mmCIF file of C-alpha atoms and ligand atoms in Angstrom:
data_model
loop_
_atom_site.group_PDB
_atom_site.id
_atom_site.type_symbol
_atom_site.label_atom_id
_atom_site.label_comp_id
_atom_site.label_asym_id
_atom_site.label_seq_id
_atom_site.Cartn_x
_atom_site.Cartn_y
_atom_site.Cartn_z
ATOM 1 C CA MET A 1 90.764 80.868 126.320
ATOM 2 C CA LYS A 2 91.319 84.396 126.119
ATOM 3 C CA LEU A 3 94.714 85.539 127.567
ATOM 4 C CA ILE A 4 94.818 89.172 128.797
ATOM 5 C CA THR A 5 97.969 90.448 130.123
ATOM 6 C CA CYS A 6 98.906 93.262 132.419
ATOM 7 C CA CYS A 7 102.276 94.678 131.325
ATOM 8 C CA SER A 8 104.393 97.931 132.216
ATOM 9 C CA PHE A 9 108.123 98.470 132.326
ATOM 10 C CA LYS A 10 107.662 100.850 135.580
ATOM 11 C CA GLY A 11 107.129 98.915 139.093
ATOM 12 C CA GLY A 12 104.011 99.865 141.191
ATOM 13 C CA ALA A 13 102.211 100.991 138.328
ATOM 14 C CA GLY A 14 99.077 99.036 139.342
ATOM 15 C CA LYS A 15 99.171 95.886 137.163
ATOM 16 C CA THR A 16 98.662 93.581 140.096
ATOM 17 C CA THR A 17 95.700 95.312 141.177
ATOM 18 C CA ALA A 18 94.089 95.881 137.902
ATOM 19 C CA LEU A 19 94.555 92.304 137.138
ATOM 20 C CA MET A 20 92.768 91.402 140.820
ATOM 21 C CA GLY A 21 89.865 93.805 139.666
ATOM 22 C CA LEU A 22 89.558 92.280 136.428
ATOM 23 C CA CYS A 23 89.686 88.779 137.856
ATOM 24 C CA SER A 24 86.944 89.773 140.336
ATOM 25 C CA ALA A 25 84.845 91.276 137.777
ATOM 26 C CA PHE A 26 84.956 87.846 135.135
ATOM 27 C CA ALA A 27 84.124 85.916 138.300
ATOM 28 C CA ALA A 28 81.307 87.920 139.381
ATOM 29 C CA GLN A 29 80.082 87.267 136.020
ATOM 30 C CA GLY A 30 80.234 83.516 136.380
ATOM 31 C CA LYS A 31 83.458 83.259 134.127
ATOM 32 C CA THR A 32 86.202 80.846 134.969
ATOM 33 C CA VAL A 33 89.763 82.664 135.264
ATOM 34 C CA ALA A 34 93.249 81.337 135.002
ATOM 35 C CA LEU A 35 95.711 83.525 136.907
ATOM 36 C CA PHE A 36 99.319 82.944 135.311
ATOM 37 C CA GLU A 37 101.969 83.943 137.893
ATOM 38 C CA ALA A 38 104.641 85.473 135.783
ATOM 39 C CA ASP A 39 105.928 87.465 138.872
ATOM 40 C CA GLU A 40 108.766 86.089 140.790
ATOM 41 C CA ASN A 41 107.706 87.760 143.847
ATOM 42 C CA ARG A 42 104.328 85.540 143.555
ATOM 43 C CA PRO A 43 101.633 88.467 144.605
ATOM 44 C CA LEU A 44 98.827 86.136 143.092
ATOM 45 C CA THR A 45 99.856 83.264 145.149
ATOM 46 C CA ALA A 46 99.592 85.447 148.368
ATOM 47 C CA TRP A 47 96.458 86.875 147.172
ATOM 48 C CA MET A 48 94.864 83.486 146.905
ATOM 49 C CA GLN A 49 96.037 82.565 150.358
ATOM 50 C CA ASN A 50 94.548 85.690 152.017
ATOM 51 C CA ALA A 51 91.525 85.579 149.865
ATOM 52 C CA VAL A 52 90.682 81.917 151.170
ATOM 53 C CA GLU A 53 91.396 83.049 154.784
ATOM 54 C CA SER A 54 89.021 85.760 154.522
ATOM 55 C CA ASP A 55 86.600 83.431 152.542
ATOM 56 C CA ALA A 56 86.710 85.670 149.653
ATOM 57 C CA TRP A 57 88.099 83.309 146.982
ATOM 58 C CA ASP A 58 86.284 82.212 144.012
ATOM 59 C CA GLU A 59 86.495 78.659 143.125
ATOM 60 C CA ARG A 60 86.023 79.478 139.352
ATOM 61 C CA CYS A 61 89.593 80.727 139.566
ATOM 62 C CA ALA A 62 92.978 79.181 140.116
ATOM 63 C CA VAL A 63 96.704 80.423 140.127
ATOM 64 C CA PHE A 64 99.285 78.874 138.283
ATOM 65 C CA VAL A 65 103.089 79.714 138.824
ATOM 66 C CA ALA A 66 104.728 80.683 135.481
ATOM 67 C CA ASP A 67 107.585 82.540 136.428
ATOM 68 C CA GLU A 68 109.843 80.542 133.829
ATOM 69 C CA LEU A 69 109.201 79.677 130.267
ATOM 70 C CA SER A 70 108.634 76.139 130.912
ATOM 71 C CA LEU A 71 106.042 76.595 133.734
ATOM 72 C CA LEU A 72 104.395 79.024 131.576
ATOM 73 C CA GLU A 73 103.995 76.883 128.810
ATOM 74 C CA GLU A 74 102.723 74.078 131.145
ATOM 75 C CA ALA A 75 100.292 76.708 132.740
ATOM 76 C CA TYR A 76 98.890 77.373 129.293
ATOM 77 C CA LEU A 77 98.150 73.972 127.901
ATOM 78 C CA ARG A 78 96.756 73.199 131.672
ATOM 79 C CA ALA A 79 94.704 76.084 131.803
ATOM 80 C CA GLU A 80 93.537 75.711 128.151
ATOM 81 C CA ALA A 81 92.610 72.174 128.547
ATOM 82 C CA ASN A 82 90.375 72.567 131.748
ATOM 83 C CA GLY A 83 88.348 74.959 129.269
ATOM 84 C CA PHE A 84 89.117 78.292 131.635
ATOM 85 C CA ASP A 85 87.300 81.244 129.765
ATOM 86 C CA TYR A 86 89.937 83.794 130.399
ATOM 87 C CA ALA A 87 93.834 83.566 131.603
ATOM 88 C CA LEU A 88 95.234 86.798 133.198
ATOM 89 C CA ALA A 89 98.889 87.052 133.357
ATOM 90 C CA ASP A 90 100.416 89.326 135.847
ATOM 91 C CA THR A 91 104.061 90.339 134.841
ATOM 92 C CA HIS A 92 107.100 91.706 136.356
ATOM 93 C CA GLY A 93 108.430 95.135 135.605
ATOM 94 C CA GLY A 94 110.915 95.790 132.577
ATOM 95 C CA SER A 95 111.175 93.364 129.812
ATOM 96 C CA SER A 96 112.556 89.586 129.642
ATOM 97 C CA GLU A 97 112.305 86.631 127.276
ATOM 98 C CA LEU A 98 109.534 85.589 129.497
ATOM 99 C CA ASN A 99 107.520 88.824 129.332
ATOM 100 C CA ASN A 100 107.990 89.023 125.625
ATOM 101 C CA THR A 101 106.629 85.139 125.195
ATOM 102 C CA ILE A 102 103.403 86.520 127.462
ATOM 103 C CA ILE A 103 103.165 89.468 125.218
ATOM 104 C CA ALA A 104 103.414 87.316 122.000
ATOM 105 C CA SER A 105 100.737 84.931 123.358
ATOM 106 C CA SER A 106 98.013 87.761 124.551
ATOM 107 C CA GLU A 107 94.701 88.708 123.170
ATOM 108 C CA PHE A 108 94.693 91.412 125.055
ATOM 109 C CA LEU A 109 97.261 93.820 126.696
ATOM 110 C CA LEU A 110 96.607 96.393 129.205
ATOM 111 C CA VAL A 111 99.392 99.145 130.094
ATOM 112 C CA PRO A 112 98.280 100.642 133.867
ATOM 113 C CA THR A 113 99.734 103.662 134.206
ATOM 114 C CA MET A 114 99.710 106.414 136.794
ATOM 115 C CA LEU A 115 99.196 110.212 136.019
ATOM 116 C CA THR A 116 102.875 111.294 136.691
ATOM 117 C CA PRO A 117 105.525 112.854 134.305
ATOM 118 C CA LEU A 118 107.615 109.592 134.876
ATOM 119 C CA ASP A 119 105.063 107.053 134.848
ATOM 120 C CA ILE A 120 103.639 108.464 131.341
ATOM 121 C CA ASP A 121 106.989 108.098 130.015
ATOM 122 C CA GLU A 122 107.231 104.574 131.209
ATOM 123 C CA ALA A 123 104.016 103.856 129.804
ATOM 124 C CA LEU A 124 104.605 105.332 126.201
ATOM 125 C CA ALA A 125 107.715 103.137 126.221
ATOM 126 C CA THR A 126 105.945 100.420 127.288
ATOM 127 C CA TYR A 127 103.430 100.728 124.797
ATOM 128 C CA ARG A 128 105.962 101.175 121.989
ATOM 129 C CA TYR A 129 107.792 98.072 122.881
ATOM 130 C CA ILE A 130 104.348 96.259 122.599
ATOM 131 C CA VAL A 131 103.518 97.294 119.245
ATOM 132 C CA GLU A 132 107.079 96.827 118.083
ATOM 133 C CA LEU A 133 107.136 93.169 119.340
ATOM 134 C CA LEU A 134 103.687 92.536 117.890
ATOM 135 C CA VAL A 135 104.679 94.107 114.380
ATOM 136 C CA ALA A 136 108.227 92.002 114.361
ATOM 137 C CA GLU A 137 106.143 88.821 114.968
ATOM 138 C CA ASN A 138 103.220 89.750 112.635
ATOM 139 C CA LEU A 139 100.672 89.303 115.516
ATOM 140 C CA HIS A 140 97.753 91.297 116.224
ATOM 141 C CA ALA A 141 96.357 91.971 120.105
ATOM 142 C CA HIS A 142 94.333 94.736 121.451
ATOM 143 C CA THR A 143 96.231 97.006 123.481
ATOM 144 C CA ALA A 144 95.069 99.730 125.835
ATOM 145 C CA VAL A 145 96.531 102.161 128.208
ATOM 146 C CA LEU A 146 94.682 102.126 131.647
ATOM 147 C CA GLN A 147 95.030 105.367 133.797
ATOM 148 C CA GLN A 148 95.541 103.843 137.232
ATOM 149 C CA ARG A 149 95.115 105.005 141.001
ATOM 150 C CA VAL A 150 93.399 108.270 139.709
ATOM 151 C CA PRO A 151 92.330 110.411 142.597
ATOM 152 C CA ILE A 152 88.489 111.090 142.677
ATOM 153 C CA GLY A 153 87.687 114.464 142.658
ATOM 154 C CA ARG A 154 89.468 117.155 140.563
ATOM 155 C CA ALA A 155 92.503 116.385 138.767
ATOM 156 C CA THR A 156 95.558 118.633 139.419
ATOM 157 C CA THR A 157 97.005 120.594 136.220
ATOM 158 C CA SER A 158 100.212 118.156 136.340
ATOM 159 C CA GLN A 159 97.651 115.264 136.157
ATOM 160 C CA ARG A 160 95.415 116.824 132.902
ATOM 161 C CA ALA A 161 98.668 117.315 131.129
ATOM 162 C CA ALA A 162 99.736 113.813 131.789
ATOM 163 C CA ALA A 163 96.469 112.476 130.825
ATOM 164 C CA ASP A 164 96.499 114.955 127.491
ATOM 165 C CA VAL A 165 99.732 112.998 126.690
ATOM 166 C CA LEU A 166 98.484 109.660 126.816
ATOM 167 C CA SER A 167 95.325 110.780 124.542
ATOM 168 C CA VAL A 168 97.310 109.887 121.566
ATOM 169 C CA LEU A 169 97.124 106.187 122.405
ATOM 170 C CA PRO A 170 94.019 103.671 122.566
ATOM 171 C CA GLN A 171 92.798 103.907 125.945
ATOM 172 C CA PHE A 172 89.998 102.781 128.424
ATOM 173 C CA SER A 173 87.237 105.367 128.406
ATOM 174 C CA MET A 174 87.167 105.045 132.291
ATOM 175 C CA PRO A 175 90.049 105.156 134.586
ATOM 176 C CA MET A 176 90.565 103.080 137.820
ATOM 177 C CA TYR A 177 90.080 105.212 140.697
ATOM 178 C CA GLU A 178 92.406 105.357 143.721
ATOM 179 C CA ARG A 179 90.166 103.603 146.023
ATOM 180 C CA ASP A 180 90.780 101.747 149.429
ATOM 181 C CA ALA A 181 88.589 98.798 148.030
ATOM 182 C CA PHE A 182 91.093 98.209 145.445
ATOM 183 C CA ALA A 183 94.040 98.662 147.625
ATOM 184 C CA ALA A 184 92.503 96.101 150.060
ATOM 185 C CA MET A 185 91.753 93.239 147.634
ATOM 186 C CA LYS A 186 95.345 91.994 148.135
ATOM 187 C CA LYS A 187 94.397 91.206 151.826
ATOM 188 C CA ARG A 188 90.778 90.954 151.659
ATOM 189 C CA GLY A 189 90.346 88.953 148.365
ATOM 190 C CA MET A 190 88.104 89.039 145.539
ATOM 191 C CA LEU A 191 86.030 92.501 145.269
ATOM 192 C CA HIS A 192 82.728 90.671 144.731
ATOM 193 C CA LEU A 193 83.053 88.008 147.443
ATOM 194 C CA THR A 194 84.239 90.758 150.314
ATOM 195 C CA LEU A 195 81.129 92.757 149.322
ATOM 196 C CA ALA A 196 78.673 89.753 149.821
ATOM 197 C CA ASN A 197 80.448 88.973 152.985
ATOM 198 C CA MET A 198 80.149 92.728 154.343
ATOM 199 C CA LYS A 199 76.619 92.836 153.422
ATOM 200 C CA ALA A 200 76.006 89.710 155.713
ATOM 201 C CA ASN A 201 77.679 91.616 158.406
ATOM 202 C CA PRO A 202 75.979 94.452 160.241
ATOM 203 C CA THR A 203 79.122 96.208 161.514
ATOM 204 C CA MET A 204 80.191 96.459 158.281
ATOM 205 C CA ARG A 205 77.313 97.899 156.371
ATOM 206 C CA LEU A 206 79.092 101.704 156.160
ATOM 207 C CA MET A 207 81.421 99.871 153.852
ATOM 208 C CA VAL A 208 79.106 98.346 151.579
ATOM 209 C CA ARG A 209 78.373 101.359 149.158
ATOM 210 C CA ASN A 210 82.178 102.008 148.492
ATOM 211 C CA TYR A 211 82.641 98.304 147.507
ATOM 212 C CA GLU A 212 79.512 98.665 145.539
ATOM 213 C CA THR A 213 80.756 101.651 143.461
ATOM 214 C CA ALA A 214 84.320 99.630 143.181
ATOM 215 C CA LEU A 215 83.012 96.644 141.994
ATOM 216 C CA GLY A 216 80.708 98.532 139.534
ATOM 217 C CA GLU A 217 83.500 100.453 138.135
ATOM 218 C CA ILE A 218 85.778 97.492 137.398
ATOM 219 C CA GLU A 219 82.908 95.622 135.961
ATOM 220 C CA ALA A 220 82.401 98.107 133.432
ATOM 221 C CA LEU A 221 86.200 97.713 132.611
ATOM 222 C CA GLY A 222 85.792 93.870 132.474
ATOM 223 C CA ALA A 223 82.826 94.521 130.109
ATOM 224 C CA PHE A 224 84.899 96.783 127.946
ATOM 225 C CA VAL A 225 87.669 93.998 127.298
ATOM 226 C CA ALA A 226 85.109 91.246 127.013
ATOM 227 C CA ALA A 227 83.587 93.352 124.097
ATOM 228 C CA MET A 228 87.009 94.444 122.672
ATOM 229 C CA LEU A 229 87.731 90.690 122.692
ATOM 230 C CA GLU A 230 84.167 89.323 121.132
ATOM 231 C CA ALA A 231 84.442 92.107 118.242
HETATM 232 N N1 ATP B 1 93.280 101.596 141.790
HETATM 233 C C1 ATP B 1 93.843 101.686 143.180
HETATM 234 N N2 ATP B 1 93.628 102.270 144.243
HETATM 235 C C2 ATP B 1 94.536 102.153 145.330
HETATM 236 N N3 ATP B 1 95.679 101.561 145.342
HETATM 237 C C3 ATP B 1 96.027 101.139 144.454
HETATM 238 C C4 ATP B 1 95.203 100.962 143.293
HETATM 239 N N4 ATP B 1 96.083 100.469 142.261
HETATM 240 C C5 ATP B 1 97.257 100.068 142.991
HETATM 241 N N5 ATP B 1 97.129 100.489 144.255
HETATM 242 C C6 ATP B 1 98.281 100.308 145.113
HETATM 243 O O1 ATP B 1 99.558 100.795 144.842
HETATM 244 C C7 ATP B 1 100.552 99.601 144.853
HETATM 245 C C8 ATP B 1 101.194 99.189 143.874
HETATM 246 O O2 ATP B 1 99.921 98.728 142.958
HETATM 247 P P1 ATP B 1 100.427 97.069 142.500
HETATM 248 O O3 ATP B 1 101.237 96.144 143.249
HETATM 249 O O4 ATP B 1 99.192 96.730 141.720
HETATM 250 O O5 ATP B 1 101.412 97.483 141.487
HETATM 251 P P2 ATP B 1 102.339 96.783 140.027
HETATM 252 O O6 ATP B 1 102.354 97.418 138.958
HETATM 253 O O7 ATP B 1 101.849 95.017 140.211
HETATM 254 O O8 ATP B 1 103.708 96.493 141.051
HETATM 255 P P3 ATP B 1 104.890 95.859 140.972
HETATM 256 O O9 ATP B 1 105.670 96.264 139.677
HETATM 257 O O10 ATP B 1 105.923 95.506 142.116
HETATM 258 O O11 ATP B 1 104.314 94.210 140.532
HETATM 259 C C9 ATP B 1 99.776 98.666 145.698
HETATM 260 O O12 ATP B 1 99.902 98.685 147.193
HETATM 261 C C10 ATP B 1 98.455 98.484 145.524
HETATM 262 O O13 ATP B 1 97.530 98.414 146.471
HETATM 263 MG MG1 MG B 2 102.870 93.346 140.489
#
């Protein structure tokens, strides 16, 4: 089982959404995914409930509450014993012993950030924090910044400047764009299943293309993560 974690000091950076997208991408490829809920606000538990109601929850995936160290340990052991392909951990903003433990146990660390000066500062601080923690513990994990909520269309001068600052760090070659399909996952459920439901519903045909585009993008991100983990 490979543990992939989304982290950032900044709240609202797009951690949970990136994670929901990756979960959908892996499940669409037939992989099994354990979701570690390390945010006491329980966004993943709410996601699963909404998704089940919308008939868009993939049974290959399961949520494990892990917002305390003892629960995290138990979740990890159970998920590993059950042979999940991937575990995805959703952390709360800021630093804590729980976050440190998750970071130190991860094979892949993903730092989502929006392209504003404040967000960029926080992303750099988060990246540095992760690297220092890994070095101190003599560990290795892939770490990459993910540009999140990037507007479709031409970037502003300030967004281009922000992207330049980030270019010193390892990054995903592709951003996660600001899309309704991504924002709606928390209500609608897994992207690949929402798409399948839409295809079966003639009144929703117009949205199919948007969802296909969004799913294609997030699958590319999932493939990149999977390839890095294989290498
Ligand atoms: N790619 C995207 N396209 C559109 N909306 C997005 C995208 N990513 C995130 N959002 C929206 O931005 C808001 C914040 O995202 P999210 O909850 O994923 O951030 P977070 O880092 O998990 O926040 P928190 O620190 O509160 O846990 C949400 O309303 C979400 O729907
Ligand atoms: Mg979150």
